[in-house]
Short mmCIF file of C-alpha atoms in Angstrom, two decimals:
data_model
loop_
_atom_site.label_atom_id
_atom_site.label_comp_id
_atom_site.label_asym_id
_atom_site.label_seq_id
_atom_site.Cartn_x
_atom_site.Cartn_y
_atom_site.Cartn_z
CA MET A 1 33.79 -63.35 120.73
CA GLY A 2 35.58 -64.23 123.97
CA VAL A 3 34.24 -66.44 126.74
CA LEU A 4 33.74 -63.50 129.14
CA THR A 5 31.80 -61.56 126.51
CA SER A 6 29.58 -64.58 125.87
CA ILE A 7 28.84 -64.94 129.57
CA LYS A 8 28.07 -61.21 129.91
CA ASN A 9 25.70 -61.26 126.92
CA LYS A 10 23.92 -64.26 128.39
CA PHE A 11 23.13 -62.63 131.72
CA VAL A 12 22.99 -58.88 130.98
CA ARG A 13 20.14 -57.90 128.69
CA VAL A 14 21.12 -54.58 127.15
CA PRO A 15 19.85 -54.34 123.55
CA PRO A 16 21.78 -51.80 121.46
CA ASP A 17 18.88 -49.32 121.30
CA TYR A 18 18.65 -49.22 125.11
CA ALA A 19 22.05 -47.55 125.34
CA GLN A 20 20.70 -44.81 123.09
CA LEU A 21 17.63 -44.44 125.33
CA SER A 22 19.86 -44.03 128.38
CA ALA A 23 21.86 -41.33 126.64
CA ARG A 24 18.68 -39.44 125.80
CA LEU A 25 17.41 -39.69 129.38
CA GLY A 26 20.62 -38.04 130.53
CA THR A 27 22.88 -38.48 133.54
CA LEU A 28 21.00 -38.91 136.80
CA ALA A 29 22.40 -39.08 140.32
CA PRO A 30 24.12 -42.38 141.29
CA PHE A 31 21.77 -44.96 142.76
CA ASP A 32 21.49 -44.82 146.56
CA ALA A 33 19.77 -47.99 147.81
CA ALA A 34 19.08 -46.65 151.33
CA ARG A 35 17.35 -43.53 150.05
CA ALA A 36 15.56 -45.49 147.33
CA ARG A 37 13.99 -47.68 150.01
CA ILE A 38 12.43 -44.61 151.60
CA PHE A 39 11.08 -43.28 148.30
CA ARG A 40 9.55 -46.63 147.40
CA TYR A 41 8.11 -47.76 150.74
CA ARG A 42 6.95 -44.52 152.37
CA LYS A 43 3.40 -43.20 152.51
CA GLN A 44 2.77 -41.25 149.30
CA TYR A 45 1.18 -37.81 149.47
CA GLY A 46 1.07 -37.12 145.78
CA VAL A 47 -0.22 -35.39 142.70
CA ASN A 48 -0.37 -36.22 138.98
CA LEU A 49 1.57 -34.22 136.41
CA GLY A 50 -1.14 -34.50 133.79
CA SER A 51 -0.50 -33.41 130.19
CA MET A 52 3.23 -32.97 130.56
CA PHE A 53 3.78 -35.84 128.12
CA CYS A 54 0.44 -37.56 127.49
CA LEU A 55 -1.54 -34.55 126.28
CA GLU A 56 -5.27 -33.94 126.77
CA PRO A 57 -6.98 -30.95 125.10
CA TRP A 58 -8.97 -29.88 128.19
CA ILE A 59 -5.78 -29.63 130.28
CA ALA A 60 -3.10 -28.35 127.89
CA THR A 61 -5.47 -26.17 125.88
CA ARG A 62 -3.01 -23.75 124.26
CA ILE A 63 -1.13 -26.27 122.13
CA TYR A 64 -4.44 -27.53 120.72
CA GLU A 65 -5.96 -24.13 119.91
CA GLU A 66 -4.23 -23.67 116.54
CA TYR A 67 -5.77 -26.91 115.29
CA ALA A 68 -9.26 -26.49 116.72
CA THR A 69 -10.91 -26.84 113.30
CA HIS A 70 -9.48 -30.37 113.03
CA ASN A 71 -10.69 -31.24 116.55
CA PRO A 72 -7.70 -33.41 117.54
CA GLU A 73 -8.31 -35.46 120.67
CA ALA A 74 -5.50 -37.96 121.24
CA GLU A 75 -1.91 -36.75 121.13
CA GLY A 76 -1.42 -38.75 117.93
CA ASP A 77 -4.13 -36.68 116.25
CA LEU A 78 -2.46 -33.47 117.43
CA VAL A 79 1.00 -34.45 116.21
CA GLU A 80 -0.48 -35.45 112.86
CA CYS A 81 -2.03 -31.98 112.54
CA MET A 82 1.30 -30.33 113.38
CA GLY A 83 3.09 -32.03 110.50
CA GLN A 84 6.76 -31.06 110.09
CA CYS A 85 6.55 -28.62 113.01
CA SER A 86 5.66 -31.30 115.54
CA ALA A 87 9.11 -31.70 117.13
CA GLU A 88 9.59 -27.97 117.62
CA LYS A 89 6.11 -27.41 119.06
CA MET A 90 6.16 -30.40 121.37
CA GLN A 91 9.57 -29.44 122.74
CA ALA A 92 8.29 -25.94 123.44
CA HIS A 93 5.44 -27.50 125.43
CA TRP A 94 7.73 -29.85 127.40
CA ASP A 95 10.08 -26.98 128.14
CA SER A 96 7.37 -24.72 129.56
CA TRP A 97 4.69 -26.90 131.17
CA LEU A 98 6.56 -27.55 134.43
CA GLN A 99 9.46 -25.75 136.06
CA ARG A 100 11.76 -26.32 139.01
CA ALA A 101 9.60 -23.92 141.04
CA ASP A 102 6.68 -26.34 140.78
CA PHE A 103 8.63 -28.98 142.68
CA GLU A 104 9.80 -26.48 145.23
CA ARG A 105 6.18 -25.54 145.96
CA MET A 106 5.17 -29.21 146.15
CA ALA A 107 7.91 -29.93 148.67
CA ASN A 108 6.97 -26.91 150.76
CA ILE A 109 3.39 -28.15 151.19
CA GLY A 110 4.31 -31.79 151.84
CA ILE A 111 3.80 -33.40 148.42
CA ASN A 112 6.41 -36.18 148.44
CA SER A 113 5.52 -38.09 145.27
CA VAL A 114 4.36 -37.32 141.74
CA ARG A 115 2.73 -39.60 139.22
CA LEU A 116 4.04 -38.78 135.74
CA PRO A 117 1.77 -40.00 132.92
CA VAL A 118 3.68 -40.78 129.72
CA GLY A 119 2.72 -42.25 126.38
CA TYR A 120 4.67 -45.29 125.19
CA TRP A 121 5.69 -43.25 122.14
CA ILE A 122 8.09 -40.99 124.07
CA LEU A 123 10.67 -43.76 123.66
CA GLY A 124 10.83 -42.83 119.96
CA TYR A 125 12.12 -44.93 117.05
CA GLY A 126 11.78 -48.66 117.56
CA PHE A 127 9.01 -48.21 120.13
CA VAL A 128 6.20 -46.52 118.20
CA ALA A 129 3.12 -47.67 116.29
CA GLU A 130 0.20 -46.29 114.31
CA LYS A 131 0.11 -42.46 113.96
CA TYR A 132 3.21 -42.10 116.08
CA TYR A 133 5.31 -44.20 113.69
CA SER A 134 5.57 -41.54 111.00
CA ARG A 135 6.29 -38.85 113.61
CA ALA A 136 8.80 -40.75 115.74
CA GLN A 137 11.37 -37.96 115.37
CA THR A 138 8.98 -35.69 117.28
CA TYR A 139 10.03 -37.53 120.43
CA ASP A 140 13.81 -37.44 120.02
CA ARG A 141 14.08 -35.06 122.98
CA ALA A 142 11.21 -36.39 125.11
CA LEU A 143 13.34 -38.53 127.42
CA TYR A 144 15.58 -35.56 128.15
CA TYR A 145 12.57 -33.80 129.65
CA VAL A 146 11.60 -36.94 131.59
CA GLY A 147 15.11 -36.90 133.05
CA ARG A 148 14.72 -33.22 133.90
CA ILE A 149 11.49 -33.92 135.81
CA ILE A 150 13.17 -36.77 137.72
CA SER A 151 16.15 -34.58 138.60
CA TRP A 152 14.04 -31.63 139.74
CA ALA A 153 11.95 -33.96 141.88
CA ALA A 154 15.09 -35.55 143.35
CA GLU A 155 16.43 -32.14 144.32
CA PHE A 156 13.44 -31.77 146.68
CA ASP A 157 13.30 -35.44 147.78
CA ILE A 158 10.14 -36.04 145.75
CA GLY A 159 9.57 -39.52 144.36
CA VAL A 160 8.40 -40.16 140.79
CA LEU A 161 5.95 -42.87 139.73
CA ILE A 162 6.26 -43.31 135.98
CA ASP A 163 2.78 -44.15 134.69
CA ILE A 164 2.61 -45.58 131.17
CA HIS A 165 -0.66 -43.81 130.55
CA ALA A 166 -1.07 -44.97 126.97
CA LEU A 167 -0.14 -48.24 125.25
CA PRO A 168 -0.18 -49.27 121.56
CA GLY A 169 -3.71 -49.46 120.18
CA GLY A 170 -5.17 -47.94 123.34
CA GLN A 171 -6.15 -49.83 126.50
CA ASN A 172 -9.48 -48.01 126.83
CA ASN A 173 -11.86 -45.92 124.72
CA ASP A 174 -10.62 -42.55 125.98
CA SER A 175 -8.31 -40.31 123.99
CA HIS A 176 -5.79 -40.17 126.85
CA SER A 177 -4.92 -43.76 125.92
CA GLY A 178 -3.18 -42.27 122.87
CA ALA A 179 -5.68 -43.38 120.26
CA THR A 180 -9.07 -42.13 119.08
CA GLY A 181 -11.80 -44.74 118.89
CA PRO A 182 -12.28 -48.17 120.42
CA ALA A 183 -9.49 -49.83 122.42
CA ARG A 184 -7.41 -52.20 120.31
CA LEU A 185 -4.56 -53.21 122.61
CA PHE A 186 -6.07 -56.59 123.40
CA GLU A 187 -7.27 -57.20 119.84
CA SER A 188 -3.77 -57.34 118.40
CA ARG A 189 -0.83 -59.51 119.40
CA ASN A 190 1.48 -57.03 117.68
CA HIS A 191 0.18 -54.21 119.88
CA GLN A 192 0.70 -56.31 123.00
CA ASP A 193 4.21 -57.29 121.92
CA MET A 194 5.10 -53.64 121.37
CA ALA A 195 3.59 -52.75 124.77
CA ILE A 196 5.75 -55.37 126.50
CA LYS A 197 8.81 -54.10 124.64
CA CYS A 198 8.11 -50.57 125.87
CA ILE A 199 7.52 -51.76 129.44
CA ASP A 200 10.83 -53.58 129.32
CA ALA A 201 12.61 -50.44 128.12
CA PHE A 202 11.09 -48.28 130.85
CA ALA A 203 12.06 -50.85 133.48
CA TYR A 204 15.63 -50.84 132.18
CA LEU A 205 15.81 -47.06 132.30
CA LEU A 206 14.25 -46.64 135.75
CA ALA A 207 15.29 -49.58 137.93
CA GLN A 208 18.46 -47.91 139.21
CA VAL A 209 17.10 -44.37 139.71
CA THR A 210 17.01 -43.48 143.39
CA ASN A 211 13.81 -41.43 143.51
CA ILE A 212 11.74 -43.61 141.20
CA VAL A 213 8.76 -44.79 143.26
CA GLY A 214 7.82 -47.45 140.73
CA LEU A 215 6.61 -48.21 137.21
CA GLN A 216 2.91 -48.33 136.39
CA VAL A 217 2.55 -50.62 133.40
CA ILE A 218 -0.96 -49.55 132.37
CA ASN A 219 -3.56 -46.88 133.20
CA GLU A 220 -7.33 -47.42 133.45
CA PRO A 221 -7.47 -50.52 131.24
CA GLN A 222 -10.70 -52.07 130.13
CA ASP A 223 -11.62 -55.16 132.14
CA HIS A 224 -10.67 -57.43 129.25
CA PRO A 225 -10.45 -61.24 129.54
CA GLU A 226 -6.77 -61.01 128.53
CA LEU A 227 -5.82 -58.34 131.07
CA GLU A 228 -4.66 -60.73 133.80
CA ALA A 229 -2.45 -62.61 131.33
CA PHE A 230 -1.06 -59.28 130.13
CA TYR A 231 -0.21 -58.34 133.71
CA GLU A 232 1.62 -61.60 134.21
CA ARG A 233 3.58 -61.10 131.01
CA ALA A 234 4.44 -57.50 131.93
CA LEU A 235 5.55 -58.48 135.43
CA LYS A 236 7.81 -61.22 134.08
CA GLN A 237 9.42 -58.67 131.79
CA VAL A 238 9.97 -56.11 134.55
CA ARG A 239 11.34 -58.74 136.91
CA ALA A 240 13.83 -59.79 134.23
CA GLN A 241 15.19 -56.25 134.46
CA SER A 242 14.82 -55.74 138.20
CA PRO A 243 13.74 -58.06 141.03
CA THR A 244 12.86 -55.13 143.29
CA LEU A 245 11.36 -52.28 141.24
CA PRO A 246 7.78 -51.73 142.48
CA VAL A 247 5.23 -52.38 139.74
CA TYR A 248 1.81 -50.71 139.73
CA VAL A 249 -1.21 -52.06 137.84
CA GLY A 250 -4.72 -50.68 137.31
CA ASP A 251 -7.91 -52.19 138.72
CA ALA A 252 -9.94 -51.74 135.52
CA TRP A 253 -12.65 -50.04 137.62
CA ASN A 254 -13.22 -53.35 139.42
CA LEU A 255 -11.46 -53.09 142.77
CA ASP A 256 -12.59 -56.34 144.39
CA LYS A 257 -11.78 -58.48 141.36
CA TYR A 258 -8.30 -57.09 140.82
CA ALA A 259 -7.47 -57.08 144.51
CA CYS A 260 -7.83 -60.86 144.34
CA ILE A 261 -5.81 -61.04 141.12
CA VAL A 262 -2.99 -58.87 142.42
CA LYS A 263 -2.94 -60.86 145.66
CA ARG A 264 -2.03 -63.91 143.55
CA LEU A 265 0.48 -61.99 141.44
CA ARG A 266 2.28 -60.67 144.53
CA ARG A 267 3.11 -64.22 145.60
CA ARG A 268 5.15 -64.64 142.42
CA PHE A 269 6.36 -61.16 141.59
CA GLY A 270 6.91 -59.44 144.93
CA PHE A 271 6.32 -55.70 145.21
CA VAL A 272 3.18 -55.22 143.11
CA VAL A 273 0.71 -52.42 143.89
CA LEU A 274 -2.91 -52.04 142.80
CA ASP A 275 -3.98 -48.58 141.62
CA THR A 276 -7.63 -47.56 141.90
CA HIS A 277 -9.16 -44.22 140.84
CA LYS A 278 -11.91 -42.32 142.65
CA TYR A 279 -13.97 -39.66 140.86
CA TRP A 280 -17.25 -38.58 142.41
CA VAL A 281 -18.05 -36.04 139.69
CA PHE A 282 -18.82 -38.74 137.11
CA ARG A 283 -21.52 -40.50 139.11
CA PRO A 284 -24.85 -41.33 137.39
CA GLU A 285 -27.36 -38.53 137.70
CA GLU A 286 -29.55 -40.51 140.08
CA LYS A 287 -26.61 -40.83 142.51
CA GLN A 288 -25.53 -37.18 142.51
CA TYR A 289 -26.57 -36.68 146.11
CA PRO A 290 -26.04 -33.62 148.34
CA VAL A 291 -22.59 -33.34 149.88
CA LYS A 292 -23.60 -34.58 153.35
CA ARG A 293 -25.02 -37.76 151.87
CA LEU A 294 -21.92 -38.26 149.68
CA ILE A 295 -19.75 -38.02 152.78
CA LYS A 296 -21.94 -40.60 154.50
CA GLU A 297 -21.58 -42.91 151.48
CA LEU A 298 -17.82 -42.32 151.43
CA GLN A 299 -17.56 -43.40 155.06
CA GLU A 300 -20.08 -46.24 155.05
CA ILE A 301 -19.57 -47.79 151.60
CA ASP A 302 -16.28 -46.69 150.07
CA MET A 303 -14.21 -46.95 153.23
CA PRO A 304 -15.14 -50.61 153.93
CA GLU A 305 -14.53 -51.50 150.27
CA LEU A 306 -11.09 -49.89 150.31
CA LEU A 307 -10.25 -51.46 153.65
CA HIS A 308 -11.25 -54.92 152.41
CA ALA A 309 -9.08 -54.54 149.31
CA SER A 310 -6.19 -53.21 151.38
CA VAL A 311 -6.37 -56.21 153.72
CA GLU A 312 -6.38 -58.56 150.72
CA LEU A 313 -3.31 -56.78 149.36
CA GLU A 314 -1.57 -56.39 152.74
CA GLY A 315 -1.56 -52.65 152.20
CA ASN A 316 -0.33 -52.54 148.59
CA LEU A 317 -3.09 -50.21 147.38
CA VAL A 318 -3.00 -46.58 146.21
CA ILE A 319 -5.49 -44.03 144.94
CA GLY A 320 -3.69 -43.13 141.72
CA GLU A 321 -6.20 -40.43 140.79
CA TYR A 322 -8.81 -38.51 142.76
CA SER A 323 -10.22 -34.98 142.73
CA SER A 324 -12.11 -32.48 144.85
CA ILE A 325 -14.70 -31.94 142.10
CA LEU A 326 -18.34 -32.87 142.71
CA PRO A 327 -21.41 -32.65 140.45
CA ASP A 328 -23.00 -29.19 140.42
CA ILE A 329 -26.24 -30.55 141.82
CA SER A 330 -24.41 -31.98 144.85
CA CYS A 331 -23.37 -28.44 145.84
CA GLN A 332 -26.72 -26.84 145.08
CA GLY A 333 -27.73 -24.29 147.71
CA THR A 334 -24.23 -24.16 149.19
CA ASN A 335 -20.92 -22.46 148.49
CA PRO A 336 -19.35 -25.01 146.07
CA THR A 337 -15.81 -24.25 147.24
CA VAL A 338 -16.73 -24.84 150.87
CA SER A 339 -18.69 -28.00 150.05
CA MET A 340 -15.92 -29.47 147.92
CA GLY A 341 -13.39 -28.54 150.57
CA GLU A 342 -15.40 -30.36 153.22
CA PHE A 343 -15.72 -33.42 151.00
CA SER A 344 -12.02 -33.39 150.02
CA ARG A 345 -10.89 -33.44 153.63
CA GLU A 346 -13.17 -36.38 154.36
CA GLN A 347 -11.84 -38.13 151.24
CA LEU A 348 -8.28 -37.76 152.44
CA LYS A 349 -9.15 -39.08 155.90
CA VAL A 350 -10.65 -42.20 154.35
CA TYR A 351 -7.98 -42.71 151.70
CA ASN A 352 -5.05 -42.10 154.06
CA SER A 353 -6.45 -44.58 156.58
CA THR A 354 -7.01 -47.36 154.02
CA THR A 355 -4.27 -47.02 151.38
CA ALA A 356 -0.53 -46.43 151.03
CA GLY A 357 -0.88 -43.25 149.00
CA THR A 358 -2.98 -40.75 147.07
CA PHE A 359 -2.37 -38.72 143.89
CA TYR A 360 -4.60 -35.74 143.05
CA TRP A 361 -5.55 -35.22 139.41
CA THR A 362 -3.89 -32.92 138.43
CA TRP A 363 -1.16 -30.41 139.43
CA ARG A 364 -2.05 -27.76 136.86
CA LEU A 365 -4.33 -26.71 134.03
CA GLN A 366 -3.32 -24.36 131.23
CA HIS A 367 -4.72 -21.37 133.10
CA ASP A 368 -5.14 -22.92 136.59
CA ALA A 369 -8.68 -21.59 136.89
CA GLY A 370 -10.58 -24.73 137.83
CA PHE A 371 -10.82 -27.30 140.61
CA TRP A 372 -9.11 -29.96 138.48
CA SER A 373 -5.94 -27.97 139.20
CA MET A 374 -4.61 -28.90 142.63
CA GLN A 375 -2.90 -25.53 142.84
CA PHE A 376 -6.20 -23.72 142.23
CA ALA A 377 -8.06 -25.98 144.68
CA ILE A 378 -5.44 -25.27 147.37
CA ASN A 379 -5.46 -21.54 146.71
CA VAL A 380 -9.24 -21.25 147.13
CA GLY A 381 -9.45 -23.64 150.08
CA ALA A 382 -11.03 -26.64 148.36
CA MET A 383 -7.98 -28.75 149.25
CA PRO A 384 -5.75 -28.70 152.35
CA SER A 385 -2.70 -26.45 152.22
CA GLU A 386 -0.28 -29.02 153.74
CA TYR A 387 0.25 -32.79 153.38
CA PHE A 388 3.15 -33.65 155.69
CA PRO A 389 2.79 -36.91 157.66
CA PHE A 390 2.17 -36.90 161.42
CA GLY A 391 0.77 -33.36 161.19
CA TRP A 392 4.35 -32.13 160.89
CA SER A 393 5.08 -28.59 159.67
CA PHE A 394 8.07 -26.25 159.50
CA SER A 395 7.11 -24.64 162.82
CA VAL A 396 6.86 -27.93 164.73
CA GLU A 397 8.88 -28.42 167.89
CA PRO A 398 10.76 -30.52 168.86
CA SER A 399 12.91 -31.03 165.77
CA CYS A 400 13.16 -34.32 163.91
CA GLU A 401 16.60 -34.95 165.42
CA VAL A 402 15.28 -34.48 168.95
CA ILE A 403 12.27 -36.73 168.27
CA VAL A 404 14.56 -39.49 166.98
CA ARG A 405 16.77 -39.20 170.06
CA MET A 406 13.74 -39.34 172.35
CA ALA A 407 12.50 -42.44 170.54
CA GLU A 408 15.87 -44.19 170.86
CA GLU A 409 15.84 -43.50 174.58
CA ARG A 410 12.49 -45.31 174.79
CA ARG A 411 13.45 -48.27 172.58
CA SER A 412 13.94 -50.76 175.42
CA GLU A 413 10.78 -49.64 177.22
CA TRP A 414 8.67 -49.90 174.07
CA ARG A 415 10.18 -53.26 173.12
CA GLU A 416 9.45 -54.76 176.53
CA LYS A 417 5.89 -53.43 176.56
CA ARG A 418 5.10 -54.68 173.07
CA LEU A 419 6.79 -58.05 173.66
CA GLN A 420 4.72 -58.60 176.77
CA GLY A 421 1.57 -57.81 174.81
CA HIS A 422 2.64 -60.24 172.09
CA MET A 423 3.36 -63.01 174.63
CA ASN A 424 -0.03 -62.48 176.23
CA TYR A 425 -1.67 -62.67 172.81
CA VAL A 426 -0.06 -65.98 171.76
CA ALA A 427 -0.59 -67.56 175.18
CA GLN A 428 -4.06 -68.63 174.01
CA TRP A 429 -2.44 -71.22 171.74
CA GLU A 430 -0.22 -74.18 172.46
CA GLY A 431 3.14 -74.62 170.79
CA ASP A 432 6.54 -73.04 170.45
CA PHE A 433 6.93 -69.40 169.55
CA GLY A 434 9.87 -67.37 168.30
CA PHE A 435 9.97 -64.43 170.65
CA GLY A 436 13.51 -63.73 169.50
CA HIS A 437 12.12 -63.21 165.99
CA TYR A 438 9.55 -60.79 167.37
CA VAL A 439 12.26 -58.80 169.18
CA ALA A 440 14.47 -58.73 166.08
CA GLY A 441 11.54 -57.54 163.99
CA PHE A 442 10.68 -54.86 166.53
CA ASP A 443 14.23 -53.51 166.59
CA GLU A 444 14.52 -53.45 162.81
CA GLY A 445 11.06 -51.90 162.47
CA LEU A 446 11.90 -49.08 164.86
CA THR A 447 15.23 -48.47 163.13
CA VAL A 448 13.40 -48.22 159.80
CA ALA A 449 10.74 -45.87 161.22
CA LEU A 450 13.43 -43.55 162.59
CA GLU A 451 15.35 -43.63 159.30
CA PHE A 452 12.22 -42.77 157.31
CA PHE A 453 11.44 -39.95 159.70
CA SER A 454 14.87 -38.30 159.63
CA ARG A 455 16.86 -39.30 156.53
CA LEU A 456 15.36 -36.95 153.90
CA LYS A 457 14.67 -33.21 153.93
CA PHE A 458 11.19 -33.72 155.38
CA PRO A 459 9.79 -36.57 157.52
CA SER A 460 8.47 -39.69 155.81
CA LYS A 461 6.06 -42.26 157.19
CA LEU A 462 6.18 -45.95 156.33
CA GLY A 463 3.41 -46.70 153.81
CA PHE A 464 4.05 -50.17 152.42
CA GLY A 465 4.78 -51.52 155.89
CA HIS A 466 3.78 -55.14 155.43
CA GLN A 467 5.70 -55.35 152.16
CA LEU A 468 8.93 -54.10 153.74
CA ALA A 469 8.43 -56.08 156.96
CA SER A 470 7.97 -59.31 154.96
CA GLU A 471 11.08 -58.66 152.89
CA CYS A 472 13.16 -57.97 156.00
CA ALA A 473 11.73 -61.10 157.65
CA ILE A 474 12.78 -63.26 154.71
CA VAL A 475 16.34 -62.01 155.04
CA TYR A 476 16.36 -62.56 158.81
CA VAL A 477 14.99 -66.10 158.54
CA PHE A 478 17.50 -66.93 155.80
CA GLN A 479 20.32 -65.86 158.13
CA HIS A 480 18.96 -67.22 161.44
CA GLY A 481 16.44 -69.91 160.57
CA GLY A 482 13.02 -70.32 162.16
CA ASN A 483 10.83 -69.97 159.11
CA GLN A 484 7.78 -70.94 161.18
CA TRP A 485 8.25 -67.75 163.23
CA GLN A 486 8.57 -65.38 160.30
CA TRP A 487 5.11 -63.98 161.07
CA GLU A 488 6.34 -62.96 164.54
CA TYR A 489 9.17 -60.96 163.01
CA VAL A 490 6.63 -59.18 160.80
CA ASP A 491 4.38 -58.46 163.79
CA GLY A 492 7.29 -57.02 165.76
CA PHE A 493 8.37 -54.86 162.83
CA ARG A 494 4.91 -53.42 162.31
CA GLU A 495 4.23 -52.86 166.01
CA ALA A 496 7.46 -50.88 166.33
CA ASN A 497 6.28 -48.62 163.53
CA ASP A 498 2.89 -48.23 165.24
CA GLU A 499 4.60 -47.37 168.53
CA PHE A 500 6.72 -44.69 166.93
CA SER A 501 3.76 -43.23 164.99
CA ASP A 502 1.71 -43.00 168.20
CA PHE A 503 4.63 -41.31 169.92
CA VAL A 504 5.11 -38.70 167.17
CA HIS A 505 1.40 -37.90 167.02
CA LEU A 506 1.43 -37.45 170.79
CA ILE A 507 4.26 -34.93 170.94
CA ILE A 508 3.66 -32.93 167.73
#
């Protein structure tokens, strides 16, 4: 082995089986860092692609029907029932569940991101455990279909958040964790080791894909004493593959606690996002209030809680799952579609004002005849028909190009106005201030806002603003010094984005 080969092997971690995984994923478009920044940092108006890969019998009903007498719940149970036919039947499902036309419709209504739940087992041989071990060949073609989803989404400038929805042993007691029965992920070191190996493989596959929004390393975990340590271990593994890939983690149904935990993790691991889920249909019976009271609770209790968590996380918070569905009793005496529509619109107002993104659960059901299907909910009016930022639509005038030109013409005016406000604000304190840092941050922030607005097929709005502003500030301070004024760069960056947003809302 030569010296150069030894050096390469020391610094580039590419196990032999990873090359095979890449081949199965297929050839994706070359990485474009400028476009990737927009996909990763913009406000996410999204939807889940439930039961494409991590199957649930109430969503993908047809593939379960043949085995109803065995009552399979988790996908492992289903594949076990299928026996030698499992590969053929699963491929037929992957081939038919979603089509290119789905992404075209999403783009046309303003959906700019999808959350794609996958089971760890889709990686196949070398990455499977328990029931999936004996059926590993079932998943030989799974990554090809993941690649197809990513490519279709990319064609319409839609970002993809890969959500590892199920981990070895199961991270919760629900069948969508891939296992039937109690959660065993945290009861077995072998399960955790396999989970970390799978997370590492996904990070390797996804880090250099332009329209990958991020990697979610776990979904709806139990609030286990070992969860925080698991997050730290997972983040170390992802960061060994990529220093910049956004990593999403679940709040274990305990938003305040994990907001504090993720706040600490962000200091060490950078772009980390907390995912919380909001379902009003599963409330205890004694809290299934009428719709008007639920809206009041949403505004007076949920909104402050989300805002507090968002402040703790400097904006790195998303609603990874939500729905329009309410308990039947909450809609009693009303038209349920109208009531759920009213509540959904209030939900989106709250969630869009407090988080960096939302993902409806889910895009489709087998027959799309229920409110869990976003398409059904849109068709009957229980969900809005468009999701573009700034209230933009295809009929809006002036065009994006004209808006950008108008904003550039106002750059100096806006900068001077905002700088004066900043100087007035800091005048209450003694000391030296870096107004040059503020100006530099403002100019970069406005440039970024204009790029997000005009670079892709449809306008994008900055979502993870503080994250991006802080990263740009670090670079600026490294090049120009003045670390003590880094906060002023961040303020300038964010105020430029606010100025542009106000301007767009005013003229559209």
